[in-house]
PDB file of C-alpha atoms in Angstrom:
ATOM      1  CA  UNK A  26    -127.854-127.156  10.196  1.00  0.00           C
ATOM      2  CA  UNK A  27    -129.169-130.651   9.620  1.00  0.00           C
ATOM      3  CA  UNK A  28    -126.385-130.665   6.608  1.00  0.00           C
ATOM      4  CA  UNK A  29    -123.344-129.522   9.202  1.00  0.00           C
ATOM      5  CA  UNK A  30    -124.778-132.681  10.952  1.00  0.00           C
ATOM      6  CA  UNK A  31    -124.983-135.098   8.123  1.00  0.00           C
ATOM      7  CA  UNK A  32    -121.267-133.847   7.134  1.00  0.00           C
ATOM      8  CA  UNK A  33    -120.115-134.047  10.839  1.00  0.00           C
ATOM      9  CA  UNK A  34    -121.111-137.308  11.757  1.00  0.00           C
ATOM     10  CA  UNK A  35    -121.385-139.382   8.169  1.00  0.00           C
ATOM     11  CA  UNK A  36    -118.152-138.361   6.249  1.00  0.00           C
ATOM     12  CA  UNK A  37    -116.500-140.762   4.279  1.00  0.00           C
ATOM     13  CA  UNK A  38    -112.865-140.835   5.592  1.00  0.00           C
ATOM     14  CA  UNK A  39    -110.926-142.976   4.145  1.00  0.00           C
ATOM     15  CA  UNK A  40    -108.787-146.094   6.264  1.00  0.00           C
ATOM     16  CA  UNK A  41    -105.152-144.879   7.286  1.00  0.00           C
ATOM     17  CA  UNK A  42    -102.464-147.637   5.432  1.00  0.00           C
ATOM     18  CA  UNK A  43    -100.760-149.981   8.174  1.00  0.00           C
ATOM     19  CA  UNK A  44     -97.584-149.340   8.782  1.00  0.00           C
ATOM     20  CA  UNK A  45     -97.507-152.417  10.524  1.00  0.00           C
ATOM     21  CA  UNK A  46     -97.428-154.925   8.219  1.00  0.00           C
ATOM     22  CA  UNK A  47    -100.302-158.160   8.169  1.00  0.00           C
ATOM     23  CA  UNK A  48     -98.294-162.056   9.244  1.00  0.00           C
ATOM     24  CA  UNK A  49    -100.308-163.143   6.515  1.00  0.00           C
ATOM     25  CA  UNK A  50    -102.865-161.784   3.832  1.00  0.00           C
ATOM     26  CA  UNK A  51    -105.201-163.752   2.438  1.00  0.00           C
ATOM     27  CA  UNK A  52    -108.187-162.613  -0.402  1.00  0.00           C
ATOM     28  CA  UNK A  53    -111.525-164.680   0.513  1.00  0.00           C
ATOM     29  CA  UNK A  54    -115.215-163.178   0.060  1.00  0.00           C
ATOM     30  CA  UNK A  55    -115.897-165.371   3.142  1.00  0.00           C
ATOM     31  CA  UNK A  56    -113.715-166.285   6.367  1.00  0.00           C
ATOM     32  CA  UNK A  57    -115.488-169.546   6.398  1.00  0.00           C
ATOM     33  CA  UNK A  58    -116.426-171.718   8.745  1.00  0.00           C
ATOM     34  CA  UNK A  59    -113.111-173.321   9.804  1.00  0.00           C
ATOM     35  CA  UNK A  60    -110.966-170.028   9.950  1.00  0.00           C
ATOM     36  CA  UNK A  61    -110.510-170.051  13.215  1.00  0.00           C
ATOM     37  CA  UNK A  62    -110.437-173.516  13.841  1.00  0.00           C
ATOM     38  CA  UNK A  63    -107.294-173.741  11.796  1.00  0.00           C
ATOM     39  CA  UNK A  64    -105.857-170.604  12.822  1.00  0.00           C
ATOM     40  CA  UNK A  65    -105.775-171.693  16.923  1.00  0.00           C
ATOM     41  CA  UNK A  66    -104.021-174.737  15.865  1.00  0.00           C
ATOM     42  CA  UNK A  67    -100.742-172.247  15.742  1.00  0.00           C
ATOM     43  CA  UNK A  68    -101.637-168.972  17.424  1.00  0.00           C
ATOM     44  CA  UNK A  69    -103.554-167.885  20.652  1.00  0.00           C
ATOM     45  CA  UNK A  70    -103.998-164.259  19.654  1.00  0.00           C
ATOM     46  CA  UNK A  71    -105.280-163.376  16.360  1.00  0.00           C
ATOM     47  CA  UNK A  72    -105.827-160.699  14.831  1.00  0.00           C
ATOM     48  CA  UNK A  73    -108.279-160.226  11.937  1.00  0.00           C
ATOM     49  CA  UNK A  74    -108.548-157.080   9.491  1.00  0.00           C
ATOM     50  CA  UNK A  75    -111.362-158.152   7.149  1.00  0.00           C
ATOM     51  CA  UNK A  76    -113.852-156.098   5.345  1.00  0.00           C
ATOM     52  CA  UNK A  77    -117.949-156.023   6.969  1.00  0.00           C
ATOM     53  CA  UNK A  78    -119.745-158.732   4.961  1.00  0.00           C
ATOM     54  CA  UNK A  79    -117.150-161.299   4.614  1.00  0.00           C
ATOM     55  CA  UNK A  80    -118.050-163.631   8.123  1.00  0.00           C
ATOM     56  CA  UNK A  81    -116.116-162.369  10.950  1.00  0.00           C
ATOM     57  CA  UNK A  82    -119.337-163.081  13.621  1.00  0.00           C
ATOM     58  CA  UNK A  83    -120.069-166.268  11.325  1.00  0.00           C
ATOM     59  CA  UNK A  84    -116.570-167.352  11.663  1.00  0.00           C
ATOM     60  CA  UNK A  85    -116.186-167.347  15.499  1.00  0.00           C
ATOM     61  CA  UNK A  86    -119.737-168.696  15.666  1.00  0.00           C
ATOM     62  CA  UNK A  87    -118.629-171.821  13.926  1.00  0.00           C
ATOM     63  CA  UNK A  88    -115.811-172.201  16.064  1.00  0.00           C
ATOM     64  CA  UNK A  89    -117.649-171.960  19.415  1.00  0.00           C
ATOM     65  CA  UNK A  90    -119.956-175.005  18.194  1.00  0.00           C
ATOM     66  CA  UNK A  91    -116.510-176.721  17.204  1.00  0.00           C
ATOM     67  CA  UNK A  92    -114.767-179.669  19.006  1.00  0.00           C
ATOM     68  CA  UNK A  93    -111.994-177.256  20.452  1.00  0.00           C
ATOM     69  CA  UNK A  94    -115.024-174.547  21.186  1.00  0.00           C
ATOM     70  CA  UNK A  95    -117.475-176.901  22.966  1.00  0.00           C
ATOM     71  CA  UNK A  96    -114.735-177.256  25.418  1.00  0.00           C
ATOM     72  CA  UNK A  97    -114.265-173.203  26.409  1.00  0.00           C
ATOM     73  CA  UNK A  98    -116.561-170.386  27.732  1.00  0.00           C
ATOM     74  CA  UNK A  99    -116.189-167.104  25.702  1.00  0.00           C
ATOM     75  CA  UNK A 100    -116.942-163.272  26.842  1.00  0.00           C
ATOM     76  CA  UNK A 101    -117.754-161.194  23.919  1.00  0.00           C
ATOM     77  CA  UNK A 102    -116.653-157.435  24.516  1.00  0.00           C
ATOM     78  CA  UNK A 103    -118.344-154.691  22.438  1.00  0.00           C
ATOM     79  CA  UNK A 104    -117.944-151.334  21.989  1.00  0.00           C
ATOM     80  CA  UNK A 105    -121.716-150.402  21.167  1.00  0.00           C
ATOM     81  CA  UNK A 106    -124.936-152.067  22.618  1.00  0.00           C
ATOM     82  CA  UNK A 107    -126.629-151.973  19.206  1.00  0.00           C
ATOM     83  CA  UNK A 108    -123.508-154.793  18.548  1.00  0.00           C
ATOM     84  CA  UNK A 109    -124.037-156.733  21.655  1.00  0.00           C
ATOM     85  CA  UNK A 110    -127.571-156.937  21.128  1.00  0.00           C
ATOM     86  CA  UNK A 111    -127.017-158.078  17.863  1.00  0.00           C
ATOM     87  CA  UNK A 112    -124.247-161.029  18.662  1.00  0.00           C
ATOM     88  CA  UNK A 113    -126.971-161.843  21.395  1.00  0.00           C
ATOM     89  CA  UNK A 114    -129.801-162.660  19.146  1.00  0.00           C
ATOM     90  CA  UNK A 115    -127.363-164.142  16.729  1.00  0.00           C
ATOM     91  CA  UNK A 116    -125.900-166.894  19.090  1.00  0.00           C
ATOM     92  CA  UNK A 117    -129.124-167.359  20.740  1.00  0.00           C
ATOM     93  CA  UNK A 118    -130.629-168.761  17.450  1.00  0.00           C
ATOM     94  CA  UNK A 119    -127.348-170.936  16.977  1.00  0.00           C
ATOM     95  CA  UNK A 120    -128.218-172.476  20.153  1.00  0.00           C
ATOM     96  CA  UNK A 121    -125.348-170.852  22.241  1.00  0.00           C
ATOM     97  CA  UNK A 122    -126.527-169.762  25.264  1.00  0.00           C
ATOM     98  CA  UNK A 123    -124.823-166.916  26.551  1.00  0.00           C
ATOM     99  CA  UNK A 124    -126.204-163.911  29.339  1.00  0.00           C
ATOM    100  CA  UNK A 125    -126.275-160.271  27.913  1.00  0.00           C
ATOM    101  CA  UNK A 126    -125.025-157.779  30.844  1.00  0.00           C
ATOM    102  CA  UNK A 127    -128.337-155.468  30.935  1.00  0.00           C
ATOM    103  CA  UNK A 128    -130.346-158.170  31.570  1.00  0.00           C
ATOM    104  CA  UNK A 129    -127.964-160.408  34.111  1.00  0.00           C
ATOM    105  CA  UNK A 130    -125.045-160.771  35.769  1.00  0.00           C
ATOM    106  CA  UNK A 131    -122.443-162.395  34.751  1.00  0.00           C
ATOM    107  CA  UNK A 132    -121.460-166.534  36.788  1.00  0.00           C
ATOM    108  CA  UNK A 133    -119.352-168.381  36.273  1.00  0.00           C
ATOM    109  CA  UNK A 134    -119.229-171.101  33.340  1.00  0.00           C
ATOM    110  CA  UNK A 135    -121.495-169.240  31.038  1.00  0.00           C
ATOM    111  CA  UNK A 136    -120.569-167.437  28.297  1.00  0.00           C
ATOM    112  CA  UNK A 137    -121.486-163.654  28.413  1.00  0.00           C
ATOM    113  CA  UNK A 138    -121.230-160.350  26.276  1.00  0.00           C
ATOM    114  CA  UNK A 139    -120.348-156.973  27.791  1.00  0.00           C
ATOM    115  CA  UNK A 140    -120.115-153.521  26.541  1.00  0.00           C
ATOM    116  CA  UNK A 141    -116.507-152.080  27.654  1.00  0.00           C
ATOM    117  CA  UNK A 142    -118.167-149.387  29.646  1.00  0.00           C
ATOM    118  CA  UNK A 143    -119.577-151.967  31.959  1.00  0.00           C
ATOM    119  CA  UNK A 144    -116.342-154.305  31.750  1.00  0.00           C
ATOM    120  CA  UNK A 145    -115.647-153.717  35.715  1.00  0.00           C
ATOM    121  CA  UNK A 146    -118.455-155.923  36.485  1.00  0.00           C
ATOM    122  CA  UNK A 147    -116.396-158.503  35.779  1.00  0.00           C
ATOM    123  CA  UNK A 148    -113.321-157.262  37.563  1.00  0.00           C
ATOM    124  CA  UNK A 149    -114.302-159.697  41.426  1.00  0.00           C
ATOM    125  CA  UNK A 150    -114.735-162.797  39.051  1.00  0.00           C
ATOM    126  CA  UNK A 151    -111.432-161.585  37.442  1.00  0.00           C
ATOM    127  CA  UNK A 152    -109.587-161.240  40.459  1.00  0.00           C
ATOM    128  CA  UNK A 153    -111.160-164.794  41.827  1.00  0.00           C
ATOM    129  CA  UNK A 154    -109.743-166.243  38.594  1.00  0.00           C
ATOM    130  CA  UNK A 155    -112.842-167.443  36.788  1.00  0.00           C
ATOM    131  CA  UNK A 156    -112.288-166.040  33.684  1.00  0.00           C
ATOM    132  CA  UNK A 157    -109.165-167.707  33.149  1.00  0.00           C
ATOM    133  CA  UNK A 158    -109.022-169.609  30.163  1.00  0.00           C
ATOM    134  CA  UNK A 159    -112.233-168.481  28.988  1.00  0.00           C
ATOM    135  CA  UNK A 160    -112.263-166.948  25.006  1.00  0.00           C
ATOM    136  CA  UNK A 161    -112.201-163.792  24.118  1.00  0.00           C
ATOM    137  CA  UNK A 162    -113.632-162.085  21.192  1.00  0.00           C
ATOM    138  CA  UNK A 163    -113.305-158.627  20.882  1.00  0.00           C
ATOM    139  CA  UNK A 164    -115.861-157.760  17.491  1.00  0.00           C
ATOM    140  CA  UNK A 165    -115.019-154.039  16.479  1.00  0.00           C
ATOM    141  CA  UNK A 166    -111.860-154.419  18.230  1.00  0.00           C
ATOM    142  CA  UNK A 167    -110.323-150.820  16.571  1.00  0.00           C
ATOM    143  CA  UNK A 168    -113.314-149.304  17.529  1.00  0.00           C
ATOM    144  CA  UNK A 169    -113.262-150.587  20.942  1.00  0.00           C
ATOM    145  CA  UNK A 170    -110.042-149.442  21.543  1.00  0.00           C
ATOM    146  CA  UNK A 171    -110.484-145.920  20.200  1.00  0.00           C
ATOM    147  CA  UNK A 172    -113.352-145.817  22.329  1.00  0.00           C
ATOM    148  CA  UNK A 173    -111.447-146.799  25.002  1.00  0.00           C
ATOM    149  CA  UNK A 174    -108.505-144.094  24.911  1.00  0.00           C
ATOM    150  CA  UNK A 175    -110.656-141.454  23.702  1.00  0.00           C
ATOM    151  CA  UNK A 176    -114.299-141.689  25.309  1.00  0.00           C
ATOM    152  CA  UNK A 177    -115.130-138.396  27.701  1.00  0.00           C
ATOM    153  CA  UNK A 178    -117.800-140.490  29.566  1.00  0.00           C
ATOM    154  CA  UNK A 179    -114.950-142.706  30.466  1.00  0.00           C
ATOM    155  CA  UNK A 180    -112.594-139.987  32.149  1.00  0.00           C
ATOM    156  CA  UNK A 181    -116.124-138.495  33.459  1.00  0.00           C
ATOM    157  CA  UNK A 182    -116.646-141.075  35.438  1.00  0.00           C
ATOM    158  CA  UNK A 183    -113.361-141.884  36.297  1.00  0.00           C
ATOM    159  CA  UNK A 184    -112.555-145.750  34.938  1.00  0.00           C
ATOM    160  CA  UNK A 185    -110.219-144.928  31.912  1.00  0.00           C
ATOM    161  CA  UNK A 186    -107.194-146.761  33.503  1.00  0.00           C
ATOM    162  CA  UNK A 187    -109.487-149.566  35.457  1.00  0.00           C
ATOM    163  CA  UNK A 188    -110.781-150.743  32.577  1.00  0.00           C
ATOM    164  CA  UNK A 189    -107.662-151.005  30.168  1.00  0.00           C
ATOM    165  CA  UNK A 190    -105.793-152.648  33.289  1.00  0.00           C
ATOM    166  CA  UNK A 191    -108.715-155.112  33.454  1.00  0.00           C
ATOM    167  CA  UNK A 192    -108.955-155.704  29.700  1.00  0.00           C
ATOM    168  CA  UNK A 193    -104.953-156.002  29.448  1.00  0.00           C
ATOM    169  CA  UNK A 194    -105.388-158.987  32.200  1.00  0.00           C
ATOM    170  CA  UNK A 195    -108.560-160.595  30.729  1.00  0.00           C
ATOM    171  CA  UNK A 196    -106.144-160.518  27.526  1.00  0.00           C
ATOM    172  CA  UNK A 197    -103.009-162.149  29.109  1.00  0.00           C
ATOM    173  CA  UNK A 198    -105.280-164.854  30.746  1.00  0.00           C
ATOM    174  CA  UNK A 199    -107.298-166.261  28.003  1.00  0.00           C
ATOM    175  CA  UNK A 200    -107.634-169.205  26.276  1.00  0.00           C
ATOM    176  CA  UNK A 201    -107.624-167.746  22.858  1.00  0.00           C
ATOM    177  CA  UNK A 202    -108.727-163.966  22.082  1.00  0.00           C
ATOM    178  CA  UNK A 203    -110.334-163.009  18.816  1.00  0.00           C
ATOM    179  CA  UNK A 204    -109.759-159.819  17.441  1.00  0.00           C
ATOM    180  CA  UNK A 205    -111.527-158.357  14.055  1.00  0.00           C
ATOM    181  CA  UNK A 206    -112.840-155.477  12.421  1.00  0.00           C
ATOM    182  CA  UNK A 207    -113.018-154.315   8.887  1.00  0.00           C
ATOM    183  CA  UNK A 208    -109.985-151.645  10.262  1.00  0.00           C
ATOM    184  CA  UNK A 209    -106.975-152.542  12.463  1.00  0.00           C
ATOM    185  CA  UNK A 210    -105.213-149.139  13.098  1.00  0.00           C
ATOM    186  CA  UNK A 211    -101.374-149.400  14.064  1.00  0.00           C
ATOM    187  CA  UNK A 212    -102.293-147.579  17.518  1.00  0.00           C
ATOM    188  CA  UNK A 213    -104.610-151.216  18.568  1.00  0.00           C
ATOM    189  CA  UNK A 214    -102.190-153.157  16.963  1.00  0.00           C
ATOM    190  CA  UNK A 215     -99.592-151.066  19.527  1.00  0.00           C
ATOM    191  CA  UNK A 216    -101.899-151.756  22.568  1.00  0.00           C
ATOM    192  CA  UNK A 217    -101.957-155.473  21.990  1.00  0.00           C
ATOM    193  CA  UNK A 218     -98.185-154.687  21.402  1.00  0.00           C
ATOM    194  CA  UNK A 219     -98.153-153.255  24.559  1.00  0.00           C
ATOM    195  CA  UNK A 220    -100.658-155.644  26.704  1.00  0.00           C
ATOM    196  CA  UNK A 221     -99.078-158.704  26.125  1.00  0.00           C
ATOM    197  CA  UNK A 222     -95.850-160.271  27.666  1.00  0.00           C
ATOM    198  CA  UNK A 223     -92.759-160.808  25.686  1.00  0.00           C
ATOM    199  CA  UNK A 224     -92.901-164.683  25.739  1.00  0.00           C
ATOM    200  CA  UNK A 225     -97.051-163.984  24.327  1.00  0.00           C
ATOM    201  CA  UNK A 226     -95.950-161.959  21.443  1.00  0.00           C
ATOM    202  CA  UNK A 227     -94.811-165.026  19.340  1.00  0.00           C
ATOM    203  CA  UNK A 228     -98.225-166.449  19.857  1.00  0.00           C
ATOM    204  CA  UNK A 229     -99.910-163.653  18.024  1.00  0.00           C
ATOM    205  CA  UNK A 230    -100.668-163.363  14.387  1.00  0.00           C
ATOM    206  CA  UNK A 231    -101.963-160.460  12.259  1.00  0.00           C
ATOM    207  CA  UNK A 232    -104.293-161.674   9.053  1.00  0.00           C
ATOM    208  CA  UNK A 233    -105.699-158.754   6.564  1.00  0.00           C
ATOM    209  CA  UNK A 234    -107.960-160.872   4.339  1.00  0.00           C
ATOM    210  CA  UNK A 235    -107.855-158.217   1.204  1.00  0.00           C
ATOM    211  CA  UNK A 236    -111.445-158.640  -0.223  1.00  0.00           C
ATOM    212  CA  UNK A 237    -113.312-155.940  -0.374  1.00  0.00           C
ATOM    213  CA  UNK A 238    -116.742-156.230   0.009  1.00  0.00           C
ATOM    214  CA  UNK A 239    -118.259-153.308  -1.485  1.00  0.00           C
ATOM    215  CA  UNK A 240    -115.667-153.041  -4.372  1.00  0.00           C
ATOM    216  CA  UNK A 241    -116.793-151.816  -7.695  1.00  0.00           C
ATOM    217  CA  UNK A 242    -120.040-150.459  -6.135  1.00  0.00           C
ATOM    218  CA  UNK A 243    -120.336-146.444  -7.188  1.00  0.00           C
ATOM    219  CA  UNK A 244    -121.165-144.576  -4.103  1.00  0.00           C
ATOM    220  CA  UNK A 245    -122.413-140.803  -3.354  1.00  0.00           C
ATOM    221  CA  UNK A 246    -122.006-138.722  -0.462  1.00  0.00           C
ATOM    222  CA  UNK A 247    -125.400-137.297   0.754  1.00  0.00           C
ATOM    223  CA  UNK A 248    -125.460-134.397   2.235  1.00  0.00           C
ATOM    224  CA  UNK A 249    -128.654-134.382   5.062  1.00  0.00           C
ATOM    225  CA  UNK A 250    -130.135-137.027   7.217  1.00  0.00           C
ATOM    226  CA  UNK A 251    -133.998-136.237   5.623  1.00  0.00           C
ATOM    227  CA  UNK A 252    -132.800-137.210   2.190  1.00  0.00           C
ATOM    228  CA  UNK A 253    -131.207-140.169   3.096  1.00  0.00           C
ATOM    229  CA  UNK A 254    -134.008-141.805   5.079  1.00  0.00           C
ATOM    230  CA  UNK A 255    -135.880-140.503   2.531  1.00  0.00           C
ATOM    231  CA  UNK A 256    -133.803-143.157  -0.223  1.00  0.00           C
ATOM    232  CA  UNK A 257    -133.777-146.025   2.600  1.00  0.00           C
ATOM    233  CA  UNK A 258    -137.731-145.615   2.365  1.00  0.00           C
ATOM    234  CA  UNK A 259    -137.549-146.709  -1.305  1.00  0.00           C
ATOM    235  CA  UNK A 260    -135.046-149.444  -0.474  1.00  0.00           C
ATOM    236  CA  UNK A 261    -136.032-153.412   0.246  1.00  0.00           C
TER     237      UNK A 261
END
């Protein structure tokens, strides 16, 4: 039993090619610190398919304690709390203050990261237009959007279609929206496709950085949960 579980939830499976293909591919152990920086100079939507490790978090970090970034408010939407808790802690000690939706709500001219399940608090402000030119960064953006089409706690409780009609608008009215995760799928890539207006599609750009960050590593499969903790035990 505790194998079917391992197996069930743990399985390598490997990443589905793109048959959308990337604006521009670029091979770079780090995003660095000026990534986006130089990348808003020429596009308002961007998309970035780059590996875990290489400074996606790090990269929009740098940019919010930029010139350009001083000047805007972001909302950082997550798919998982673990993640937003994370991103919390990890602004918070680069001195940028934001508000973390289980402990407060969100005002006005702070910045503020949400799960997507709990988006629709933001849907008033939304409709009162104070999110408008605020930045977007949507960290685990594939696996936001999976969650998003394919969660039953979603059509449980009814706000499927609220929340991808309030996403699609928080989308069209931003300032800039950052999208990464170490897999872009063609079906998020057809959502964005699909969200923005003709006229915004020109000002969206699709970057696969091709590093690998785990390349030439060997790796095993394990096949239960108590031998793996088990091998973390023995780990640093």
């Amino acid at each position: 039993e505790n194998a079917r579980t391992a197996l069930d939830y743990y399985k390598y499976k490997p990443a589905l090619k793109n048959r959308k293909n990337p604006h521009q591919k670029i091979n770079s152990q780090k995003l660095g610190y000026e990534f986006f920086q130089n990348v808003v100079k020429k596009k308002k939507f961007i998309v970035v398919k780059s590996d875990t490790g290489t400074g996606k978090t790090t990269s929009f970090k740098s940019f919010m304690n930029s010139t350009e970034g001083k000047k805007c408010r972001f909302v950082s939407i997550v798919s998982r709390i673990s993640l937003g808790l994370e991103q919390y802690e990890t602004f918070i000690e680069e001195d940028i203050d934001c508000g973390f939706y289980e402990n407060e709500a969100f005002y006005p001219g702070e910045n503020y990261i949400c799960q997507i399940d709990s988006l629709l608090k933001l849907k008033w402000w939304n409709e009162e237009g104070a999110l408008c030119d605020y930045v977007l960064f949507l960290d685990e953006f594939n696996s936001m959007i999976t969650h998003l089409f394919t969660s039953d706690t979603l059509s449980k409780n009814g706000i499927r279609i609220p929340l991808i009609e309030l996403l699609i608008d928080l989308i069209k009215n931003a300032k800039y929206v950052f999208m990464t995760d170490a897999d872009i799928s063609d079906p998020s890539l057809e959502f964005l496709d699909y969200a923005l207006e003709e006229k915004q599609k020109d000002d969206m750009i699709f970057i696969q950085n091709e590093y690998k960050h785990n390349q030439d590593r060997k790796a095993e499969e394990i096949f239960d949960i108590d031998t793996i903790i088990n091998m973390m035990k023995k780990q640093p």
